[in-house]
Coordinates of C-alpha atoms in Angstrom, one line a residue:
X29 CA 0.0 0.0 0.0
X30 CA 2.7 2.4 0.9
X31 CA 4.4 1.7 -2.4
X32 CA 1.2 2.5 -4.3
X33 CA 0.9 5.9 -2.6
X34 CA 4.5 6.6 -3.3
X35 CA 4.0 6.0 -7.0
X36 CA 0.9 8.2 -7.0
X37 CA 2.7 11.0 -5.3
X38 CA 5.6 10.8 -7.8
X39 CA 3.1 10.8 -10.8
X40 CA 1.2 13.8 -9.3
X41 CA 4.5 15.7 -8.7
X42 CA 5.6 15.0 -12.3
X43 CA 2.2 16.3 -13.6
X44 CA 2.6 19.5 -11.6
X45 CA 6.1 20.0 -12.9
X46 CA 5.0 19.5 -16.5
X47 CA 2.2 22.0 -16.1
X48 CA 4.6 24.5 -14.4
X49 CA 7.1 24.2 -17.3
X50 CA 4.4 24.6 -19.9
X51 CA 3.1 27.8 -18.3
X52 CA 6.6 29.3 -17.8
X53 CA 7.9 28.5 -21.3
X54 CA 5.2 28.0 -23.9
X55 CA 2.6 30.4 -22.5
X56 CA 5.1 33.1 -21.4
X57 CA 5.2 36.1 -23.8
X58 CA 9.0 36.4 -23.4
X59 CA 9.6 32.8 -24.3
X60 CA 6.8 32.2 -26.7
X61 CA 7.6 30.2 -29.9
X62 CA 5.3 30.8 -32.8
X63 CA 5.4 28.2 -35.6
X64 CA 3.7 29.9 -38.7
X65 CA 3.8 29.2 -42.4
X66 CA 6.4 31.1 -44.5
X67 CA 5.3 34.7 -44.8
X68 CA 4.9 35.8 -48.4
X69 CA 3.7 39.4 -47.7
X70 CA 5.8 42.4 -46.8
X71 CA 4.9 44.2 -43.6
X72 CA 4.5 48.0 -43.5
X73 CA 3.4 48.6 -40.0
X74 CA -0.3 47.8 -39.9
X75 CA -0.3 47.5 -43.7
X76 CA 0.6 44.4 -45.7
X77 CA 1.8 44.5 -49.2
X78 CA 0.4 42.4 -52.0
X79 CA 3.0 40.2 -53.8
X80 CA 4.4 40.8 -57.3
X81 CA 4.3 44.7 -57.1
X82 CA 5.1 47.0 -60.0
X83 CA 8.9 47.5 -60.6
X84 CA 8.6 51.1 -59.4
X85 CA 6.7 50.4 -56.2
X86 CA 8.0 49.7 -52.7
X87 CA 5.0 47.8 -51.4
X88 CA 1.6 47.8 -53.0
X89 CA -2.1 47.0 -52.4
X90 CA -2.5 45.6 -56.0
X91 CA -0.1 43.5 -57.9
X92 CA 1.6 44.9 -61.0
X93 CA -0.1 48.3 -60.6
X94 CA 1.9 51.6 -60.6
X95 CA -1.0 53.5 -59.0
X96 CA -1.3 51.2 -56.0
X97 CA 2.1 51.7 -54.4
X98 CA 2.8 52.5 -50.8
X99 CA 5.9 54.5 -51.9
X100 CA 8.0 54.9 -55.0
X101 CA 11.6 53.8 -56.0
X102 CA 12.2 56.9 -58.1
X103 CA 9.6 59.6 -58.7
X104 CA 6.0 60.2 -57.7
X105 CA 3.8 61.6 -60.4
X106 CA 0.4 63.1 -59.7
X107 CA -2.6 61.9 -61.7
X108 CA -4.5 64.3 -64.0
X109 CA -8.1 63.2 -63.7
X110 CA -8.3 61.9 -60.2
X111 CA -6.7 62.0 -56.9
X112 CA -3.6 59.9 -56.2
X113 CA -0.3 59.3 -57.8
X114 CA 1.7 56.7 -59.7
X115 CA 5.3 55.7 -59.5
X116 CA 7.5 56.4 -62.6
X117 CA 11.2 56.1 -63.5
X118 CA 11.0 59.5 -65.2
X119 CA 8.3 62.2 -65.7
X120 CA 5.9 61.8 -68.6
X121 CA 5.4 64.4 -71.2
X122 CA 3.4 67.3 -69.8
X123 CA 5.0 67.0 -66.3
X124 CA 8.1 68.7 -64.8
X125 CA 10.4 67.4 -62.1
X126 CA 10.4 69.2 -58.7
X127 CA 12.4 67.4 -56.1
X128 CA 11.3 63.8 -56.4
X129 CA 7.8 64.6 -57.6
X130 CA 6.5 65.0 -61.2
X131 CA 4.1 67.9 -61.3
X132 CA 1.7 68.7 -64.1
X133 CA 2.5 71.5 -66.6
X134 CA 0.1 74.2 -67.6
X135 CA -2.5 73.0 -70.1
X136 CA -1.0 75.5 -72.6
X137 CA 2.3 73.7 -72.6
X138 CA 3.4 70.5 -74.4
X139 CA 6.4 70.2 -72.2
X140 CA 7.6 72.6 -69.5
X141 CA 10.4 73.6 -67.1
X142 CA 8.0 75.0 -64.5
X143 CA 4.3 74.9 -64.1
X144 CA 3.8 78.1 -66.1
X145 CA 7.1 78.2 -68.1
X146 CA 6.8 76.1 -71.2
X147 CA 9.6 74.4 -73.0
X148 CA 7.7 73.4 -76.1
X149 CA 4.2 74.4 -77.3
X150 CA 1.4 72.3 -78.8
X151 CA 0.6 72.5 -82.4
X152 CA 2.1 75.5 -84.5
X153 CA 2.3 77.9 -81.5
X154 CA 5.4 80.0 -80.9
X155 CA 7.3 80.1 -77.6
X156 CA 8.3 83.5 -76.2
X157 CA 12.0 83.0 -75.5
X158 CA 13.1 86.3 -73.9
X159 CA 14.6 85.5 -70.5
X160 CA 14.7 89.2 -69.5
X161 CA 13.3 91.0 -66.5
X162 CA 11.3 93.3 -68.7
X163 CA 9.4 90.4 -70.2
X164 CA 7.2 88.5 -67.7
X165 CA 5.7 86.4 -70.5
X166 CA 8.9 84.4 -71.0
X167 CA 8.0 80.8 -71.6
X168 CA 4.4 81.4 -72.8
X169 CA 2.9 79.8 -75.9
X170 CA 1.2 82.2 -78.3
X171 CA -0.2 82.2 -81.9
X172 CA 1.8 85.3 -83.1
X173 CA 4.8 87.3 -81.9
X174 CA 4.0 90.7 -80.3
X175 CA 5.4 93.8 -82.1
X176 CA 8.6 94.1 -80.1
X177 CA 9.6 90.5 -80.9
X178 CA 10.2 88.6 -84.1
X179 CA 9.7 84.9 -85.0
X180 CA 12.7 82.7 -85.2
X181 CA 12.5 79.3 -87.0
X182 CA 16.1 78.2 -86.7
X183 CA 15.4 75.6 -84.1
X184 CA 13.4 72.8 -85.8
X185 CA 11.9 71.5 -82.6
X186 CA 10.2 74.7 -81.5
X187 CA 9.5 78.1 -83.3
X188 CA 10.3 81.0 -81.0
X189 CA 9.6 84.7 -80.5
X190 CA 12.9 86.5 -79.8
X191 CA 14.0 90.1 -79.4
X192 CA 14.3 92.1 -82.7
X193 CA 17.9 92.5 -83.9
X194 CA 18.8 96.1 -83.1
X195 CA 19.9 97.9 -86.2
X196 CA 20.6 101.2 -84.4
X197 CA 23.8 102.4 -82.7
X198 CA 24.7 101.8 -79.1
X199 CA 22.3 103.8 -76.9
X200 CA 19.4 103.6 -79.4
X201 CA 16.7 101.1 -80.2
X202 CA 14.5 100.6 -83.2
X203 CA 11.0 101.8 -82.4
X204 CA 7.8 100.4 -84.1
X205 CA 8.0 103.1 -86.8
X206 CA 11.6 101.9 -87.7
X207 CA 13.1 105.1 -86.3
X208 CA 16.1 104.8 -84.0
X209 CA 15.1 106.2 -80.6
X210 CA 17.4 107.0 -77.6
X211 CA 17.4 104.5 -74.8
X212 CA 16.5 105.5 -71.2
X213 CA 19.3 107.3 -69.3
X214 CA 19.7 104.1 -67.1
X215 CA 20.5 102.0 -70.2
X216 CA 23.8 101.6 -72.1
X217 CA 22.0 99.4 -74.6
X218 CA 18.3 98.6 -74.8
X219 CA 15.6 97.1 -76.9
X220 CA 12.7 99.4 -75.9
X221 CA 11.7 102.4 -73.8
X222 CA 12.2 102.8 -70.1
X223 CA 14.7 101.2 -67.6
X224 CA 12.9 97.8 -67.7
X225 CA 14.0 97.4 -71.4
X226 CA 17.7 97.8 -70.8
X227 CA 20.0 95.1 -72.1
X228 CA 23.0 96.6 -70.2
X229 CA 23.2 99.4 -67.7
X230 CA 24.8 102.8 -68.2
X231 CA 27.8 104.1 -66.2
X232 CA 26.9 104.5 -62.5
X233 CA 23.9 102.3 -62.9
X234 CA 23.5 98.6 -61.9
X235 CA 20.9 95.9 -62.0
X236 CA 22.4 93.3 -59.5
X237 CA 19.7 93.2 -57.0
X238 CA 16.2 93.9 -58.5
X239 CA 16.8 93.0 -62.1
X240 CA 16.5 96.5 -63.7
X241 CA 19.0 99.3 -63.9
X242 CA 19.0 101.7 -60.9
X243 CA 21.5 104.4 -60.0
X244 CA 24.4 103.5 -57.8
X245 CA 24.2 104.6 -54.2
X246 CA 26.2 107.5 -53.0
X247 CA 28.4 107.3 -49.9
X248 CA 26.2 106.7 -46.8
X249 CA 23.0 105.9 -48.7
X250 CA 21.1 102.8 -47.7
X251 CA 20.0 100.8 -50.8
X252 CA 16.7 99.9 -49.1
X253 CA 15.8 103.5 -48.2
X254 CA 17.0 105.3 -51.3
X255 CA 16.1 102.6 -53.9
X256 CA 19.6 102.5 -55.3
X257 CA 22.2 99.9 -56.1
X258 CA 25.3 99.1 -54.0
X259 CA 28.0 99.3 -56.7
X260 CA 31.1 99.0 -54.3
X261 CA 31.3 95.2 -54.7
X262 CA 30.9 95.6 -58.4
X263 CA 33.7 98.2 -58.6
X264 CA 35.9 95.9 -56.5
X265 CA 35.2 93.0 -58.8
X266 CA 35.9 95.1 -61.9
X267 CA 39.2 96.3 -60.3
X268 CA 40.2 92.7 -59.5
X269 CA 39.3 91.6 -63.0
X270 CA 41.3 94.5 -64.6
X271 CA 44.3 93.7 -62.3
X272 CA 44.2 90.0 -63.3
X273 CA 43.9 91.0 -66.9
X274 CA 46.9 93.3 -66.7
X275 CA 49.0 90.6 -65.1
X276 CA 48.0 88.2 -67.8
X277 CA 48.9 90.7 -70.5
X278 CA 52.3 91.4 -68.8
X279 CA 53.1 87.7 -68.5
X280 CA 52.2 87.2 -72.2
X281 CA 54.4 90.0 -73.4
X282 CA 57.4 88.8 -71.3
X283 CA 56.8 85.3 -72.7
X284 CA 56.7 86.5 -76.3
X285 CA 59.8 88.6 -75.8
X286 CA 61.7 85.6 -74.5
X287 CA 60.6 83.5 -77.4
X288 CA 61.7 86.1 -79.9
X289 CA 65.1 86.4 -78.2
X290 CA 65.6 82.6 -78.2
X291 CA 64.6 82.4 -81.9
X292 CA 67.0 85.2 -82.9
X293 CA 69.9 83.6 -80.9
X294 CA 69.2 80.2 -82.5
X295 CA 69.2 81.9 -86.0
X296 CA 72.5 83.6 -85.3
X297 CA 74.1 80.4 -84.2
X298 CA 72.8 78.6 -87.4
X299 CA 74.1 81.4 -89.7
X300 CA 77.5 81.3 -88.0
X301 CA 77.8 77.6 -88.4
X302 CA 76.8 77.8 -92.0
X303 CA 79.5 80.5 -92.7
X304 CA 82.1 78.4 -91.0
X305 CA 81.2 75.4 -93.1
X306 CA 81.3 77.5 -96.3
X307 CA 84.8 78.9 -95.4
X308 CA 86.1 75.4 -94.8
X309 CA 85.0 74.2 -98.2
X310 CA 86.9 77.0 -100.2
X311 CA 90.3 75.8 -101.8
X312 CA 93.1 78.3 -101.5
X313 CA 96.1 78.2 -103.8
X314 CA 99.3 77.7 -101.8
X315 CA 101.7 80.7 -101.7
X316 CA 105.2 80.2 -103.3
X317 CA 108.2 80.1 -101.1
X318 CA 110.1 83.3 -100.3
X319 CA 113.0 82.5 -102.7
X320 CA 110.6 81.9 -105.5
X321 CA 108.9 85.2 -104.8
X322 CA 112.3 87.0 -105.0
X323 CA 113.3 85.4 -108.2
X324 CA 109.9 86.0 -109.8
X325 CA 110.1 89.7 -108.8
X326 CA 113.6 89.9 -110.2
X327 CA 112.6 88.4 -113.5
X328 CA 109.7 90.7 -113.8
X329 CA 112.0 93.8 -113.1
X330 CA 114.5 92.5 -115.7
X331 CA 111.9 92.1 -118.4
X332 CA 110.5 95.5 -117.7
X333 CA 114.0 97.1 -118.0
X334 CA 114.6 95.3 -121.3
X335 CA 111.4 96.5 -122.7
X336 CA 112.4 100.1 -121.8
X337 CA 115.8 99.7 -123.5
X338 CA 114.2 98.4 -126.6
X339 CA 111.8 101.3 -126.7
X340 CA 114.6 103.8 -126.4
X341 CA 116.6 102.1 -129.2
X342 CA 113.6 102.2 -131.4
X343 CA 113.2 105.9 -130.9
X344 CA 116.8 106.7 -131.7
X345 CA 116.7 104.6 -134.9
X346 CA 113.6 106.4 -136.1

């Protein structure tokens, strides 16, 4: 009997131990083992991606759809006719890139650089291509050029409206009546009336801050209060440029002078060597010995004396 109760006690203890281990290991959150099938979906927080997403998608709700992406690998492009976006490798025609987003161009543009600045126009329209502060219509598509512009068809991709070629002298522009008219006092060159039509500013004027020519500030004047231009930095820049140009010209002159000296020196050496070679090639007849010179001189003297005697004898006989 005692042996029976001993076995019963041991079995009961083993059961309690097994239940304790089960609760401590298999039911404890810190030691819980989860045996689940292989996961085929990608987790995005509370969202789960469908399999076989479009190549431009990072996660998606619908397979092989560029408009069902969680996020994009390259660029996000807004949709024209409904809310939402799609993922693209590059912007479609009629969109422009801003950061990592493709935004829609104006309906008046075929392609554009900004929303209201066209790059090409639909149909046969002309593009105003005057990137000038006096022309706020730069990048617009129109049917015909305004009077101050002329059409340009040299670029096959897109016909343009550009500034008329100025046929007048510096300081004048060609008015609508084909008469050369003086530019504004603020302009050195211009293509129309007023300071907004300056192509370059006159002396003591500048357009560095606001885009059109204004007078330079005097000493002590605040550009904000007096509506003038701070030309000190421009003068310093011009002085630096002129100094650099002077140094460059001086170096160039010195270099050219040295080159000329070297060339002349080489030519003189060549001429001297040529003369020496010529002199070495001349054959000189050897001079006779001293005794031969004396005998030759004596023979010459005797022959001359004989000739004189014969002459005198001939005179006496006659």
